[in-house]
XYZ file of C-alpha atoms in Angstrom:
389
model
C -20.798 30.024 17.047
C -23.981 27.967 17.146
C -24.390 25.495 14.246
C -27.275 23.089 13.626
C -27.336 20.302 11.025
C -30.763 19.006 9.880
C -31.181 15.612 8.224
C -33.537 12.642 8.109
C -31.599 10.632 10.705
C -27.974 10.221 11.712
C -25.982 7.787 9.544
C -22.548 6.260 10.075
C -21.243 8.394 7.195
C -22.188 11.595 9.069
C -20.870 10.653 12.504
C -17.146 11.530 12.050
C -18.005 15.034 10.799
C -20.549 15.587 13.587
C -18.056 14.472 16.232
C -15.519 16.945 14.865
C -18.100 19.723 14.946
C -18.934 18.844 18.541
C -15.215 18.832 19.393
C -14.864 22.340 17.956
C -18.146 23.841 19.177
C -19.216 21.741 22.163
C -22.832 22.346 23.177
C -23.181 24.861 20.348
C -23.392 22.065 17.769
C -26.583 20.061 17.342
C -27.808 17.487 14.826
C -31.568 17.484 14.286
C -33.003 14.164 13.183
C -36.403 14.643 11.552
C -37.548 11.042 11.241
C -36.881 7.608 12.711
C -34.447 5.387 10.838
C -36.023 3.287 8.057
C -36.775 -0.262 9.170
C -35.100 -1.708 6.071
C -31.814 -0.129 7.210
C -32.200 -1.745 10.622
C -32.930 -5.071 8.908
C -29.655 -4.681 6.959
C -27.737 -4.335 10.208
C -27.443 -0.547 10.544
C -27.706 0.876 14.064
C -30.207 3.511 15.129
C -27.522 6.142 15.773
C -29.997 8.777 16.937
C -29.811 7.148 20.362
C -26.011 6.970 20.491
C -24.961 10.626 20.685
C -25.944 13.476 22.962
C -25.743 16.117 20.212
C -28.787 14.587 18.454
C -32.181 16.293 18.781
C -34.931 13.834 17.798
C -37.581 16.170 16.418
C -39.932 13.266 15.730
C -39.929 12.046 19.333
C -42.155 14.647 21.017
C -43.633 18.126 20.681
C -40.988 19.382 23.087
C -38.181 18.081 20.842
C -39.902 19.412 17.719
C -40.204 22.868 19.266
C -36.538 22.671 20.289
C -35.581 21.856 16.683
C -37.661 24.785 15.458
C -36.036 27.143 17.979
C -32.562 26.055 16.856
C -33.479 26.843 13.254
C -34.265 30.421 14.203
C -31.461 31.121 16.667
C -28.421 29.256 15.290
C -25.677 31.338 13.687
C -25.470 28.865 10.802
C -27.717 26.022 9.685
C -27.002 23.095 7.361
C -30.111 21.587 5.775
C -29.722 18.059 4.472
C -33.352 17.080 4.711
C -36.111 18.463 6.891
C -39.711 19.597 6.857
C -40.108 23.088 5.374
C -42.008 24.198 8.471
C -38.959 23.717 10.697
C -36.724 26.134 8.825
C -39.201 28.442 7.048
C -38.919 31.237 9.610
C -35.134 31.211 9.309
C -35.321 31.510 5.531
C -37.822 34.372 5.792
C -35.329 36.212 8.003
C -32.503 35.461 5.497
C -30.098 34.061 8.079
C -26.990 32.109 7.082
C -28.223 28.807 5.698
C -26.567 26.088 3.644
C -28.583 23.567 1.678
C -26.834 20.181 1.434
C -27.502 18.405 -1.860
C -25.846 16.141 -4.427
C -27.357 17.046 -7.782
C -30.795 17.617 -9.264
C -30.670 16.136 -12.763
C -30.951 12.547 -11.576
C -34.375 10.975 -11.988
C -34.582 7.550 -10.263
C -38.324 7.433 -11.015
C -37.837 8.530 -14.618
C -37.771 12.005 -16.158
C -41.484 12.398 -16.926
C -42.689 10.880 -13.642
C -40.537 13.430 -11.861
C -41.198 16.672 -13.737
C -44.948 16.048 -13.952
C -45.253 15.171 -10.278
C -46.803 18.248 -8.652
C -45.634 17.313 -5.170
C -41.997 16.903 -6.250
C -42.016 20.115 -8.255
C -43.537 22.016 -5.324
C -40.882 20.595 -2.989
C -38.119 21.658 -5.369
C -39.628 25.127 -5.653
C -39.858 25.514 -1.874
C -36.289 24.358 -1.304
C -34.359 25.949 -4.140
C -36.400 28.613 -5.937
C -38.677 30.296 -3.413
C -35.790 31.905 -1.514
C -33.306 32.091 -4.402
C -32.843 35.863 -3.880
C -31.699 35.386 -0.286
C -28.175 36.740 0.104
C -27.383 34.279 2.892
C -28.587 31.063 1.234
C -25.741 28.835 -0.002
C -25.227 25.270 -1.198
C -22.925 22.502 0.015
C -22.664 20.190 -2.980
C -21.874 16.505 -2.431
C -21.411 15.771 -6.115
C -18.877 17.061 -8.634
C -21.646 17.689 -11.181
C -24.057 19.440 -8.832
C -22.743 22.915 -9.654
C -23.429 22.249 -13.352
C -27.041 21.339 -12.580
C -27.819 24.300 -10.347
C -25.924 26.825 -12.494
C -27.932 25.714 -15.512
C -31.036 26.844 -13.634
C -29.238 30.014 -12.451
C -29.477 28.973 -8.805
C -26.877 29.616 -6.075
C -24.685 31.659 -8.431
C -21.133 31.808 -7.006
C -22.468 30.294 -3.757
C -21.789 26.569 -4.252
C -19.114 24.808 -2.183
C -17.563 21.330 -2.319
C -18.851 18.823 0.179
C -19.359 15.077 0.439
C -18.800 12.220 2.870
C -16.009 12.205 5.439
C -15.573 8.735 6.843
C -13.748 7.483 9.896
C -10.363 6.705 8.378
C -8.137 3.783 9.294
C -4.526 4.781 9.933
C -1.888 2.470 8.468
C 1.823 2.297 7.930
C 1.202 2.991 4.257
C 4.500 1.525 3.053
C 3.755 -1.755 4.810
C 0.142 -1.701 3.593
C 1.266 -1.404 -0.039
C 4.056 -3.958 0.479
C 1.601 -6.512 1.888
C -0.626 -6.096 -1.164
C 2.344 -6.858 -3.403
C 2.812 -10.162 -1.583
C -0.481 -11.453 -2.993
C -0.027 -14.612 -5.073
C -1.852 -12.881 -7.894
C -3.308 -9.424 -8.500
C -6.523 -9.021 -6.499
C -9.279 -6.789 -7.863
C -12.277 -5.816 -5.741
C -15.730 -4.440 -6.582
C -18.087 -3.347 -3.780
C -21.680 -2.345 -4.544
C -25.264 -3.481 -4.697
C -26.086 -5.729 -7.619
C -28.457 -3.303 -9.307
C -28.702 -1.813 -12.778
C -26.959 1.535 -12.298
C -24.040 -0.016 -10.396
C -23.284 -2.038 -13.575
C -21.916 -5.337 -12.223
C -21.988 -6.707 -15.790
C -18.990 -4.514 -16.631
C -16.902 -6.514 -14.142
C -17.724 -9.732 -15.988
C -16.901 -8.197 -19.362
C -13.565 -7.009 -17.973
C -12.732 -10.441 -16.559
C -13.583 -12.186 -19.822
C -11.526 -9.797 -21.960
C -8.408 -9.868 -19.780
C -8.246 -13.419 -18.447
C -6.429 -14.886 -21.454
C -3.447 -12.551 -21.072
C -3.310 -11.747 -17.343
C -3.532 -13.596 -14.042
C -5.826 -11.976 -11.468
C -8.728 -12.634 -9.133
C -11.856 -10.515 -8.805
C -14.024 -10.440 -5.681
C -17.482 -8.888 -5.916
C -18.942 -7.824 -2.559
C -22.619 -7.036 -2.184
C -26.075 -8.324 -2.936
C -29.113 -7.251 -4.939
C -31.662 -8.205 -7.552
C -29.030 -8.875 -10.232
C -26.844 -11.108 -8.064
C -28.203 -14.452 -9.276
C -28.150 -13.288 -12.888
C -24.490 -12.296 -12.570
C -23.635 -15.662 -11.007
C -25.219 -17.455 -13.961
C -23.261 -15.330 -16.439
C -20.015 -16.066 -14.579
C -20.747 -19.779 -14.764
C -21.797 -19.645 -18.410
C -18.595 -17.845 -19.432
C -16.396 -20.213 -17.433
C -15.096 -17.519 -15.069
C -15.719 -19.273 -11.734
C -11.986 -19.588 -11.056
C -11.461 -15.871 -11.678
C -14.562 -14.069 -10.355
C -15.964 -14.760 -6.893
C -19.319 -13.327 -5.800
C -18.720 -12.996 -2.060
C -22.208 -11.702 -1.237
C -23.227 -9.358 1.559
C -20.370 -8.368 3.866
C -20.858 -6.313 7.077
C -19.694 -2.736 6.552
C -16.985 -3.034 9.213
C -15.542 -6.108 7.443
C -15.340 -4.592 3.954
C -12.080 -2.881 4.920
C -10.471 -6.300 5.464
C -11.041 -7.124 1.797
C -9.887 -3.693 0.666
C -6.666 -3.911 2.689
C -5.689 -7.002 0.694
C -6.839 -5.819 -2.738
C -4.443 -4.274 -5.241
C -7.111 -2.663 -7.415
C -10.606 -1.340 -6.756
C -12.974 -0.699 -9.652
C -16.036 1.551 -9.404
C -18.497 1.106 -12.250
C -21.562 3.088 -11.105
C -23.033 5.632 -13.514
C -24.179 9.205 -12.812
C -27.015 7.970 -10.568
C -24.325 7.508 -7.889
C -24.725 10.714 -5.889
C -21.425 10.297 -4.051
C -20.042 6.757 -3.670
C -18.439 6.384 -0.228
C -16.698 3.174 -1.345
C -14.267 5.434 -3.214
C -13.242 7.017 0.119
C -12.903 3.562 1.665
C -10.857 2.071 -1.167
C -8.494 5.062 -1.264
C -8.088 4.872 2.527
C -7.073 1.212 2.098
C -4.361 2.094 -0.433
C -6.062 0.489 -3.432
C -5.441 1.615 -6.983
C -8.873 3.130 -7.593
C -10.104 2.943 -11.177
C -13.547 4.504 -11.294
C -16.141 5.895 -13.663
C -15.818 9.674 -13.629
C -19.630 9.936 -13.638
C -19.688 8.883 -9.969
C -20.316 11.977 -7.879
C -17.256 11.701 -5.624
C -14.679 10.763 -8.252
C -13.759 14.198 -9.701
C -13.584 15.646 -6.168
C -11.330 12.903 -4.787
C -9.270 11.656 -7.713
C -6.579 13.538 -9.585
C -6.184 11.407 -12.654
C -2.901 9.457 -12.820
C -1.753 11.007 -9.523
C -3.843 9.263 -6.854
C -6.183 7.152 -8.980
C -7.590 6.699 -12.461
C -10.858 8.029 -13.923
C -12.325 6.354 -16.964
C -14.909 7.701 -19.359
C -15.826 4.588 -21.331
C -15.249 0.849 -21.126
C -12.136 0.728 -23.347
C -10.435 3.248 -21.093
C -11.309 1.182 -18.028
C -9.777 -1.886 -19.665
C -6.620 0.025 -20.581
C -6.202 1.351 -17.051
C -6.675 -2.088 -15.471
C -4.062 -3.543 -17.846
C -1.617 -0.787 -16.901
C -2.203 -1.338 -13.191
C -1.719 -5.119 -13.492
C 1.507 -4.717 -15.475
C 3.117 -1.843 -13.562
C 4.113 -2.385 -9.920
C 5.519 1.140 -9.563
C 2.249 2.598 -10.805
C 0.340 0.568 -8.199
C 2.665 1.760 -5.441
C 2.405 5.402 -6.510
C -1.371 5.516 -6.915
C -2.115 3.458 -3.801
C 0.165 5.568 -1.618
C -1.171 8.868 -2.953
C -4.761 7.678 -2.597
C -4.164 6.889 1.070
C -2.550 10.283 1.667
C -5.432 12.111 -0.036
C -8.026 10.557 2.246
C -6.020 10.814 5.469
C -4.455 14.237 4.881
C -6.812 16.210 2.629
C -10.346 14.812 2.777
C -10.940 14.222 6.486
C -13.760 15.017 8.886
C -11.383 17.278 10.836
C -10.458 19.359 7.795
C -14.118 19.446 6.706
C -15.252 20.783 10.105
C -12.431 23.330 10.323
C -12.977 24.579 6.774
C -16.734 24.812 7.156
C -16.534 26.809 10.376
C -13.955 29.076 8.710
C -16.343 29.507 5.780
C -19.216 30.420 8.103
C -17.070 32.955 9.950
C -15.785 34.541 6.738
C -19.319 35.009 5.416
C -20.650 36.404 8.703
C -17.691 38.753 9.123
C -17.625 39.580 5.399
C -14.001 38.501 5.066
C -12.323 37.081 1.971
C -12.735 33.300 1.783
C -9.314 31.638 1.516
C -10.135 27.927 1.136
C -8.403 26.950 -2.098
C -9.205 23.244 -2.394
C -10.897 20.341 -0.648
C -13.982 20.467 1.587
C -15.805 23.839 1.661
C -13.788 25.250 -1.244
C -15.644 26.868 -4.128
C -17.273 24.388 -6.528
C -17.374 25.351 -10.187
C -18.791 23.669 -13.254
C -16.972 20.406 -13.847
C -16.220 19.367 -17.404
C -15.865 15.668 -18.024
C -12.681 14.461 -19.612
C -13.190 13.677 -23.261
C -13.464 10.057 -24.313
C -10.304 8.561 -25.744
């Protein structure tokens, strides 16, 4: 089976899955990169991975490579479209060959609702990608967000053809019992928050939590990241007298974040629904943290089974209650941390994702019954948020 994956450029989050696809398919798997990596990513320390792997076709590099990318779009048995120019894959769509769009959700408007819906270029792009070929029998959707099915179903798109997807990181393998035991040897409970200091990541919630709990409980909070709100948050910490409790660590290289997570007892994720996925949830679960995260984050309902391998909150009071419970209850920490680790290393891996996806492709092509019950490439249905308590 020949499979081609189209995206802007190769990222470190995509590499483990691509390597698994190459392991399964060999030369029959290709990744088409349609543009050079953004300079701001290079400035932040990210590598240009397009030059690191032989399965990458750099369509932007030359006419020869562009023509090769176009030929793959026509002749591959299955194509995954993350992001690409319409011209590259238009002929494939006209022929109604097996194609999977790869998208998070559509009802997120970073530029504002009105600036988006009244932007002719954006509306035309959406039409070309999701409406123009909506009657194609072989056009499906891989959805990297638990709420994506809700969005597309509301517009009557991809009916019964939406499948769970997301990010599949390179997991660290631990002796999980020792990992959890080492966390319990901390002098005090350690809580970690990892994100950019921007509005929709809500760093202010961390400060509110620290202020409300510090009189009754002993704990330390480390905030990793940087952004436009960083200095403001530092001033608030100082003003509220929380310097001994909350430490703003600043920017940490991605390969060093795991060191902090390995030591932390609790990870809190406070992003709102603008968070398409949230790979830090994968990372924190892999490190055996008790993950307490806003259920609006795209990855949370896919990865977390509430009170089994983590905790999903729906409003601030619930977050506070869950953090209290986790601080007070050692057995709860051990249970959730262990189950979180097992979920990421046994259920949500790049290997399982590649195997399931190839099985899905083969079932569709051969018109067999699809028997993927849960996890990557299983059927995604409308997700209903838990009610506020």
